[in-house]
Tab-separated table of C-alpha atoms in Angstrom:
chain	number	residue	atom	x	y	z
A	1	MET	CA	0.116	0.026	0.295
A	2	ILE	CA	1.349	3.481	-0.566
A	3	PRO	CA	0.789	5.732	2.120
A	4	ARG	CA	-1.032	9.065	1.326
A	5	GLU	CA	-0.065	11.253	4.319
A	6	GLU	CA	-0.432	14.280	2.598
A	7	GLN	CA	-4.134	13.473	1.862
A	8	LEU	CA	-4.452	12.121	5.545
A	9	ARG	CA	-3.504	15.285	7.010
A	10	THR	CA	-5.831	17.471	4.982
A	11	LEU	CA	-8.964	15.086	6.074
A	12	GLN	CA	-7.749	15.761	9.799
A	13	ARG	CA	-7.507	19.233	9.489
A	14	LEU	CA	-11.065	19.572	7.447
A	15	LEU	CA	-12.645	17.329	10.262
A	16	ARG	CA	-11.292	19.768	13.247
A	17	THR	CA	-12.695	22.458	11.717
A	18	ASN	CA	-16.430	21.256	9.944
A	19	PRO	CA	-18.941	19.120	11.419
A	20	VAL	CA	-19.369	17.220	8.039
A	21	VAL	CA	-16.484	16.603	5.305
A	22	ALA	CA	-17.166	14.766	2.232
A	23	LEU	CA	-14.471	12.600	0.336
A	24	LEU	CA	-15.462	12.664	-2.987
A	25	GLY	CA	-13.767	10.705	-5.626
A	26	ALA	CA	-13.951	8.134	-8.392
A	27	ARG	CA	-14.618	4.082	-7.687
A	28	GLN	CA	-11.428	2.428	-6.454
A	29	VAL	CA	-9.168	5.526	-5.814
A	30	GLY	CA	-8.984	4.786	-2.356
A	31	LYS	CA	-11.332	6.677	-0.664
A	32	THR	CA	-12.471	3.663	2.024
A	33	THR	CA	-8.950	2.924	2.537
A	34	LEU	CA	-8.095	6.403	3.723
A	35	ALA	CA	-11.406	6.546	5.721
A	36	ARG	CA	-10.535	3.315	7.550
A	37	GLN	CA	-6.860	4.893	8.317
A	38	ILE	CA	-8.286	7.784	9.826
A	39	VAL	CA	-10.784	5.492	11.975
A	40	GLN	CA	-7.485	3.542	13.187
A	41	ARG	CA	-6.273	6.650	14.417
A	42	ARG	CA	-9.510	8.034	16.492
A	43	SER	CA	-10.127	6.611	19.750
A	44	ARG	CA	-13.517	6.787	19.369
A	45	SER	CA	-15.180	6.041	15.725
A	46	HIS	CA	-18.222	4.241	13.990
A	47	TYR	CA	-18.104	3.289	10.332
A	48	PHE	CA	-21.047	2.391	8.263
A	49	ASP	CA	-20.977	0.428	5.064
A	50	LEU	CA	-23.853	1.634	2.820
A	51	GLU	CA	-23.525	-1.261	0.393
A	52	SER	CA	-24.069	-3.623	3.722
A	53	SER	CA	-27.334	-4.671	4.198
A	54	ALA	CA	-26.716	-5.047	8.054
A	55	ASP	CA	-25.473	-1.298	8.028
A	56	LEU	CA	-28.345	-0.285	6.002
A	57	ALA	CA	-31.159	-2.266	8.375
A	58	ARG	CA	-29.044	-0.477	11.563
A	59	LEU	CA	-29.761	2.978	9.385
A	60	SER	CA	-33.445	2.140	8.943
A	61	ASP	CA	-34.299	5.148	11.561
A	62	PRO	CA	-31.389	7.460	11.198
A	63	LEU	CA	-31.811	9.637	13.754
A	64	LEU	CA	-32.377	7.145	15.977
A	65	ALA	CA	-29.030	5.357	15.012
A	66	LEU	CA	-26.846	8.416	14.637
A	67	GLU	CA	-27.747	10.764	17.654
A	68	PRO	CA	-26.008	8.552	20.315
A	69	LEU	CA	-22.858	8.277	18.585
A	70	ARG	CA	-19.696	9.973	19.366
A	71	GLY	CA	-16.516	10.982	17.786
A	72	LEU	CA	-16.094	10.322	14.136
A	73	VAL	CA	-19.127	9.019	12.225
A	74	VAL	CA	-18.110	7.479	9.213
A	75	LEU	CA	-20.652	6.529	6.020
A	76	ASP	CA	-19.416	5.155	2.931
A	77	GLU	CA	-21.106	5.292	-0.467
A	78	ILE	CA	-23.321	8.180	0.666
A	79	GLN	CA	-24.544	8.363	-2.461
A	80	ARG	CA	-27.157	5.396	-1.911
A	81	ARG	CA	-28.657	6.824	0.849
A	82	PRO	CA	-28.619	10.628	0.194
A	83	GLU	CA	-31.803	11.054	2.420
A	84	LEU	CA	-29.140	10.897	5.055
A	85	PHE	CA	-28.208	14.323	4.741
A	86	PRO	CA	-31.267	16.392	6.386
A	87	THR	CA	-30.503	14.091	9.576
A	88	MET	CA	-26.633	15.064	9.468
A	89	ARG	CA	-27.914	18.830	9.225
A	90	VAL	CA	-29.983	18.342	12.321
A	91	LEU	CA	-26.931	16.663	14.232
A	92	ALA	CA	-24.324	18.671	12.766
A	93	ASP	CA	-26.358	22.044	14.574
A	94	ARG	CA	-26.186	20.298	18.001
A	95	ARG	CA	-23.684	22.251	20.710
A	96	PRO	CA	-21.449	20.829	22.029
A	97	LEU	CA	-20.822	18.882	18.871
A	98	PRO	CA	-20.606	15.211	20.289
A	99	ALA	CA	-19.939	13.519	16.586
A	100	ARG	CA	-18.467	14.701	13.277
A	101	PHE	CA	-19.220	12.476	10.055
A	102	LEU	CA	-17.068	11.875	7.338
A	103	VAL	CA	-19.004	11.009	4.265
A	104	LEU	CA	-17.443	8.978	1.414
A	105	GLY	CA	-19.220	9.127	-2.018
A	106	SER	CA	-18.629	9.161	-5.978
A	107	ALA	CA	-19.876	12.475	-7.037
A	108	SER	CA	-22.683	12.935	-9.331
A	109	PRO	CA	-24.689	16.116	-9.977
A	110	ASP	CA	-27.730	15.186	-7.539
A	111	LEU	CA	-25.359	14.007	-4.573
A	112	LEU	CA	-23.585	17.519	-4.968
A	113	ARG	CA	-26.959	19.282	-5.179
A	114	GLN	CA	-28.430	17.487	-2.172
A	115	SER	CA	-25.336	17.812	0.084
A	116	SER	CA	-25.342	21.323	-0.679
A	117	GLU	CA	-28.966	22.069	-0.040
A	118	SER	CA	-28.982	20.101	2.971
A	119	LEU	CA	-25.768	20.652	4.575
A	120	ALA	CA	-25.152	24.127	3.228
A	121	GLY	CA	-22.237	26.169	5.712
A	122	ARG	CA	-21.499	22.900	7.358
A	123	VAL	CA	-19.631	20.539	5.168
A	124	ALA	CA	-16.614	20.953	3.414
A	125	TYR	CA	-15.938	18.777	-0.061
A	126	HIS	CA	-12.352	17.239	-0.490
A	127	GLU	CA	-11.717	15.357	-3.331
A	128	LEU	CA	-9.433	12.318	-3.638
A	129	PRO	CA	-7.656	12.057	-6.795
A	130	CYS	CA	-5.428	9.460	-8.335
A	131	LEU	CA	-1.953	8.670	-7.133
A	132	SER	CA	0.378	11.756	-8.349
A	133	LEU	CA	4.470	11.824	-8.518
A	134	SER	CA	4.443	13.198	-4.759
A	135	GLU	CA	2.978	9.679	-3.612
A	136	THR	CA	4.637	7.567	-5.982
A	137	GLY	CA	8.333	9.285	-6.082
A	138	PRO	CA	9.627	11.000	-9.216
A	139	GLY	CA	11.635	7.876	-9.783
A	140	ARG	CA	8.281	5.932	-11.027
A	141	ILE	CA	7.270	8.869	-13.066
A	142	ASP	CA	7.210	6.375	-16.457
A	143	LEU	CA	5.255	3.608	-14.692
A	144	LEU	CA	2.767	6.178	-13.404
A	145	TRP	CA	2.498	7.710	-16.748
A	146	LEU	CA	1.838	4.373	-18.301
A	147	ARG	CA	-0.414	2.712	-15.603
A	148	GLY	CA	-2.133	5.677	-13.946
A	149	GLY	CA	-2.787	6.514	-10.784
A	150	PHE	CA	-5.518	4.046	-9.727
A	151	PRO	CA	-3.518	2.284	-6.475
A	152	ARG	CA	-4.567	-1.261	-7.553
A	153	ALA	CA	-3.612	-0.565	-11.438
A	154	PHE	CA	-0.396	0.914	-10.695
A	155	THR	CA	0.945	-1.719	-7.805
A	156	ALA	CA	-0.214	-4.494	-9.925
A	157	ARG	CA	2.598	-7.293	-10.528
A	158	SER	CA	2.950	-6.594	-14.124
A	159	HIS	CA	1.753	-4.272	-17.210
A	160	ALA	CA	-0.768	-7.163	-18.513
A	161	GLU	CA	-2.580	-7.467	-14.733
A	162	SER	CA	-2.838	-3.543	-14.769
A	163	ASP	CA	-4.286	-3.688	-17.988
A	164	ARG	CA	-6.740	-6.460	-16.780
A	165	TRP	CA	-7.794	-4.335	-13.952
A	166	ARG	CA	-8.354	-0.761	-15.887
A	167	ARG	CA	-10.425	-2.806	-18.598
A	168	ASN	CA	-12.450	-4.420	-15.384
A	169	PHE	CA	-12.581	-0.889	-14.216
A	170	VAL	CA	-14.123	0.778	-17.409
A	171	ALA	CA	-16.695	-2.232	-17.521
A	172	THR	CA	-17.704	-1.917	-13.819
A	173	PHE	CA	-18.122	1.923	-13.863
A	174	LEU	CA	-20.195	1.810	-17.327
A	175	ASP	CA	-22.321	-1.332	-15.992
A	176	ARG	CA	-22.565	-0.776	-12.485
A	177	ASP	CA	-21.645	2.336	-10.872
A	178	LEU	CA	-22.915	5.127	-13.458
A	179	PRO	CA	-26.692	3.333	-12.945
A	180	GLY	CA	-25.721	3.461	-9.187
A	181	LEU	CA	-25.737	7.150	-9.622
A	182	GLY	CA	-28.972	7.556	-11.203
A	183	ILE	CA	-27.204	8.324	-14.674
A	184	ALA	CA	-29.417	6.773	-17.107
A	185	VAL	CA	-27.211	6.335	-20.213
A	186	PRO	CA	-27.190	2.666	-21.863
A	187	ALA	CA	-23.586	1.446	-20.949
A	188	THR	CA	-22.855	0.556	-24.810
A	189	THR	CA	-23.583	4.516	-25.408
A	190	MET	CA	-21.121	5.727	-23.081
A	191	GLU	CA	-18.649	3.120	-23.846
A	192	ARG	CA	-18.509	4.361	-27.514
A	193	PHE	CA	-18.468	8.213	-26.571
A	194	TRP	CA	-15.848	7.724	-24.024
A	195	THR	CA	-13.710	5.669	-26.168
A	196	MET	CA	-14.077	8.300	-28.897
A	197	LEU	CA	-13.666	11.112	-26.565
A	198	ALA	CA	-9.779	9.379	-25.838
A	199	HIS	CA	-8.994	10.163	-29.518
A	200	TYR	CA	-9.734	13.748	-28.908
A	201	HIS	CA	-7.463	13.636	-25.827
A	202	ALA	CA	-6.019	17.044	-24.995
A	203	GLN	CA	-7.840	18.964	-28.156
A	204	VAL	CA	-10.242	21.993	-28.199
A	205	TRP	CA	-13.649	20.638	-27.895
A	206	ASN	CA	-15.757	20.413	-30.686
A	207	GLY	CA	-19.394	18.838	-29.921
A	208	SER	CA	-20.739	19.432	-33.365
A	209	GLU	CA	-18.097	17.493	-34.719
A	210	LEU	CA	-18.608	14.884	-32.146
A	211	GLY	CA	-22.013	14.855	-32.427
A	212	ARG	CA	-21.968	14.140	-36.095
A	213	ALA	CA	-19.686	11.212	-35.656
A	214	PHE	CA	-21.682	9.857	-33.074
A	215	GLY	CA	-24.892	10.050	-34.416
A	216	VAL	CA	-26.445	12.461	-32.053
A	217	SER	CA	-27.005	16.347	-31.333
A	218	HIS	CA	-23.981	18.056	-29.879
A	219	HIS	CA	-26.591	18.689	-26.775
A	220	ALA	CA	-26.203	15.181	-26.205
A	221	VAL	CA	-22.759	14.596	-26.165
A	222	ARG	CA	-22.133	17.605	-23.926
A	223	ARG	CA	-24.477	15.965	-21.366
A	224	TYR	CA	-22.119	12.667	-21.721
A	225	LEU	CA	-19.259	15.027	-21.059
A	226	ASP	CA	-20.584	16.304	-18.215
A	227	THR	CA	-21.521	12.723	-16.721
A	228	LEU	CA	-17.700	11.985	-17.098
A	229	GLU	CA	-16.482	15.091	-15.426
A	230	ALA	CA	-18.809	15.001	-12.635
A	231	THR	CA	-17.569	11.383	-12.224
A	232	PHE	CA	-14.004	12.433	-12.188
A	233	MET	CA	-13.089	10.768	-15.409
A	234	VAL	CA	-12.301	13.602	-17.323
A	235	ARG	CA	-11.148	17.476	-16.701
A	236	VAL	CA	-12.647	20.132	-18.785
A	237	LEU	CA	-10.046	22.914	-18.778
A	238	LYS	CA	-11.469	26.314	-19.595
A	239	PRO	CA	-10.071	28.649	-21.399
A	240	TRP	CA	-8.714	32.013	-20.344
A	241	ARG	CA	-9.970	34.962	-21.806
A	242	THR	CA	-8.576	38.606	-21.801
A	243	ASN	CA	-9.147	41.735	-23.827
A	244	LEU	CA	-6.948	41.282	-26.985
A	245	GLY	CA	-7.087	42.604	-30.439
A	246	LYS	CA	-6.627	38.748	-31.172
A	247	ARG	CA	-9.365	36.401	-31.768
A	248	GLN	CA	-8.994	33.725	-28.876
A	249	VAL	CA	-10.152	30.143	-28.620
A	250	LYS	CA	-13.470	30.084	-26.701
A	251	SER	CA	-14.268	26.423	-26.251
A	252	PRO	CA	-12.367	24.039	-23.306
A	253	LYS	CA	-9.817	21.607	-23.830
A	254	VAL	CA	-10.698	17.806	-22.974
A	255	TYR	CA	-8.569	15.467	-20.965
A	256	ILE	CA	-9.051	11.919	-19.903
A	257	ARG	CA	-7.787	12.575	-15.863
A	258	ASP	CA	-6.109	9.394	-15.427
A	259	SER	CA	-3.414	8.599	-18.289
A	260	GLY	CA	-4.022	4.587	-17.553
A	261	LEU	CA	-7.701	4.483	-18.536
A	262	LEU	CA	-6.713	6.950	-21.296
A	263	HIS	CA	-4.154	4.019	-22.863
A	264	ARG	CA	-7.016	1.259	-21.696
A	265	LEU	CA	-9.442	3.359	-23.842
A	266	LEU	CA	-6.553	3.735	-26.760
A	267	ASP	CA	-5.553	-0.222	-26.423
A	268	VAL	CA	-2.333	0.867	-25.188
A	269	ARG	CA	-0.896	-1.763	-23.267
A	270	ASP	CA	3.095	-1.192	-22.656
A	271	ARG	CA	5.566	1.431	-23.094
A	272	VAL	CA	6.683	0.288	-26.435
A	273	ALA	CA	3.227	0.621	-27.686
A	274	LEU	CA	2.772	3.842	-26.028
A	275	GLU	CA	5.944	5.335	-27.568
A	276	ARG	CA	4.644	4.449	-31.202
A	277	HIS	CA	0.952	5.663	-30.986
A	278	PRO	CA	0.186	8.696	-32.498
A	279	LYS	CA	-1.538	10.449	-29.042
A	280	VAL	CA	1.671	9.886	-27.199
A	281	GLY	CA	2.766	13.329	-27.221
A	282	ALA	CA	-1.309	14.352	-26.117
A	283	SER	CA	-0.964	11.535	-23.581
A	284	TRP	CA	2.044	13.050	-21.761
A	285	GLU	CA	0.648	16.695	-22.094
A	286	GLY	CA	-2.688	15.449	-19.643
A	287	PHE	CA	-0.501	13.795	-17.398
A	288	VAL	CA	2.000	16.319	-16.711
A	289	ILE	CA	-1.051	18.747	-16.404
A	290	GLU	CA	-2.488	16.583	-13.630
A	291	ASN	CA	0.697	16.318	-11.839
A	292	VAL	CA	1.609	20.044	-12.300
A	293	ILE	CA	-1.828	20.958	-10.592
A	294	ARG	CA	-1.093	18.871	-7.792
A	295	ALA	CA	2.576	20.024	-7.188
A	296	ILE	CA	1.510	23.580	-7.053
A	297	GLY	CA	-1.708	23.007	-4.944
A	298	ALA	CA	-3.989	24.801	-7.616
A	299	GLU	CA	-7.742	25.042	-6.988
A	300	PRO	CA	-9.462	23.666	-10.318
A	301	GLY	CA	-11.380	26.601	-11.112
A	302	ARG	CA	-7.989	28.636	-11.146
A	303	CYS	CA	-6.608	26.412	-14.015
A	304	TYR	CA	-7.054	27.245	-17.685
A	305	PHE	CA	-5.511	26.989	-20.986
A	306	TRP	CA	-5.188	29.599	-23.489
A	307	ALA	CA	-5.069	30.052	-27.353
A	308	ALA	CA	-5.439	32.627	-29.928
A	309	HIS	CA	-6.608	31.362	-33.467
A	310	ALA	CA	-3.618	33.031	-34.917
A	311	GLY	CA	-1.438	30.371	-33.563
A	312	PRO	CA	0.222	30.983	-30.130
A	313	GLU	CA	-0.989	29.187	-26.935
A	314	ILE	CA	-0.349	27.767	-23.350
A	315	ASP	CA	-1.293	24.217	-21.869
A	316	LEU	CA	-1.928	25.554	-19.088
A	317	VAL	CA	-2.485	29.132	-17.123
A	318	VAL	CA	-3.073	29.369	-13.332
A	319	GLN	CA	-4.300	32.327	-11.971
A	320	THR	CA	-2.662	32.856	-8.170
A	321	GLY	CA	-4.076	33.971	-5.113
A	322	ALA	CA	-2.744	37.709	-5.894
A	323	GLY	CA	-4.391	37.592	-9.146
A	324	ARG	CA	-1.491	37.071	-11.041
A	325	LEU	CA	-0.916	34.319	-13.993
A	326	ARG	CA	1.480	31.541	-13.967
A	327	GLY	CA	1.931	29.854	-17.271
A	328	TYR	CA	2.939	26.158	-17.893
A	329	GLU	CA	3.684	24.852	-21.753
A	330	ILE	CA	4.395	20.910	-21.948
A	331	LYS	CA	6.917	19.424	-24.287
A	332	ARG	CA	7.541	15.703	-25.030
A	333	THR	CA	11.140	16.549	-25.526
A	334	SER	CA	14.628	16.583	-23.594
A	335	ALA	CA	15.762	19.858	-25.347
A	336	PRO	CA	12.927	22.538	-25.192
A	337	ALA	CA	13.489	25.670	-26.331
A	338	VAL	CA	11.582	29.226	-26.228
A	339	THR	CA	9.332	29.478	-29.174
A	340	ARG	CA	7.424	32.649	-30.859
A	341	SER	CA	4.442	31.284	-29.546
A	342	MET	CA	5.592	31.561	-26.070
A	343	ARG	CA	7.213	34.956	-26.358
A	344	SER	CA	3.606	36.022	-27.393
A	345	ALA	CA	1.729	34.457	-24.718
A	346	MET	CA	4.151	35.630	-22.198
A	347	ALA	CA	3.750	39.683	-23.155
A	348	ASP	CA	-0.361	38.782	-24.442
A	349	LEU	CA	-0.841	37.425	-20.914
A	350	GLU	CA	1.545	39.223	-18.644
A	351	LEU	CA	2.561	36.167	-17.286
A	352	ARG	CA	4.549	36.245	-14.320
A	353	SER	CA	6.370	33.208	-14.919
A	354	LEU	CA	6.620	30.350	-17.692
A	355	ASP	CA	7.531	26.791	-16.980
A	356	VAL	CA	8.540	24.796	-19.917
A	357	ILE	CA	7.907	21.085	-18.232
A	358	HIS	CA	9.743	18.481	-20.316
A	359	ALA	CA	10.851	14.788	-20.481
A	360	GLY	CA	14.654	15.535	-19.604
A	361	ASP	CA	16.438	15.521	-16.388
A	362	ARG	CA	17.400	19.020	-15.514
A	363	THR	CA	15.818	22.044	-14.954
A	364	PHE	CA	17.649	25.060	-16.118
A	365	PRO	CA	16.564	28.872	-17.279
A	366	LEU	CA	15.560	29.592	-20.917
A	367	GLY	CA	15.151	33.310	-20.951
A	368	LYS	CA	13.631	36.255	-18.606
A	369	ASN	CA	11.045	34.606	-16.164
A	370	ILE	CA	11.297	31.128	-18.487
A	371	ARG	CA	12.572	28.052	-17.333
A	372	ALA	CA	12.923	24.619	-18.466
A	373	VAL	CA	11.534	22.128	-15.250
A	374	ALA	CA	12.300	18.356	-15.738
A	375	ALA	CA	9.149	16.577	-15.216
A	376	GLY	CA	10.673	14.272	-12.587
A	377	ARG	CA	11.381	17.809	-10.438
A	378	LEU	CA	8.076	19.001	-10.697
A	379	LEU	CA	8.073	18.747	-6.759
A	380	GLU	CA	11.124	20.114	-5.910
A	381	ASP	CA	11.401	23.171	-8.471
A	382	LEU	CA	7.684	24.460	-8.977
A	383	ALA	CA	6.525	26.913	-6.633
A	384	LYS	CA	3.021	26.614	-4.873
A	385	VAL	CA	0.702	29.196	-6.005
């Protein structure tokens, strides 16, 4: 098991300051493991698995079951019993507060809406992402890129075993998880869309083109995209827009968040196949972007890309707390150089800095406020925002 101490510290801090903490994330990303580690560190705790018929029976009268409890109360798979939120609101308002709640769930629009309406001002949300370089170590960057960050896929004994796990994950997600979240899209339809989307990975969203290829309206494919985004399978990176004379791209870019799932959908099974695949550069771009966001501690709502129709673009633009912009350009090369596009973006966006993340092993300056940063040195060389 790979320790996730930073995630544990974050959850402990949130539980000290909030009566309810919602730990959200994709299935099999490690939410239950993390919650059980927190339980082991507490003197008083109570664990309810809402996929267990015995625990569901205990909660047949939720107020009667939960009101006497003291310490930490964990409710796993909360999306199966969203009607518990009003009860938690009542219990979270008690003073002094005898118990705090940690609820685990795979996000869905309905789950987020119901929890925010019932627990407004009482709940803190925390997303548990897949494993990152800070948890696996930079020395295993190539393995993390190939297999992705789902713990069981990353720690598999072989590439073949990892690929089988990811194939089974995709099937289970489509056949069981989505219906369990109340999402009524046929599994075969979503599988076709998800696979097609993998071939558009790191490209600007074109709903009309995808809709035509898929044989449905652009509104329908946007609903499919929203579903995958809400369940942590896809990152939709919005465009940064500023007042310039240049025509700027207004549509978002779309990434399959986990590189291992991307490779499964593309039927890439080993490193040789990955290096030969036409999407290798796009795969690297998405993988590095996910790890840059984690390394600098950026909030997803402050992350963008920027592109002008005339050509200049930046893969990742992050708005800092001071309102300034930092740029990150991703290059699948060991010898990056400053381009005209980079200089144009520096001037147009008034970037505070531009880091060119590359596949080599050294970090070095490229120009004024421009650096080449080795992907394996993200944790050491990128500043927090």
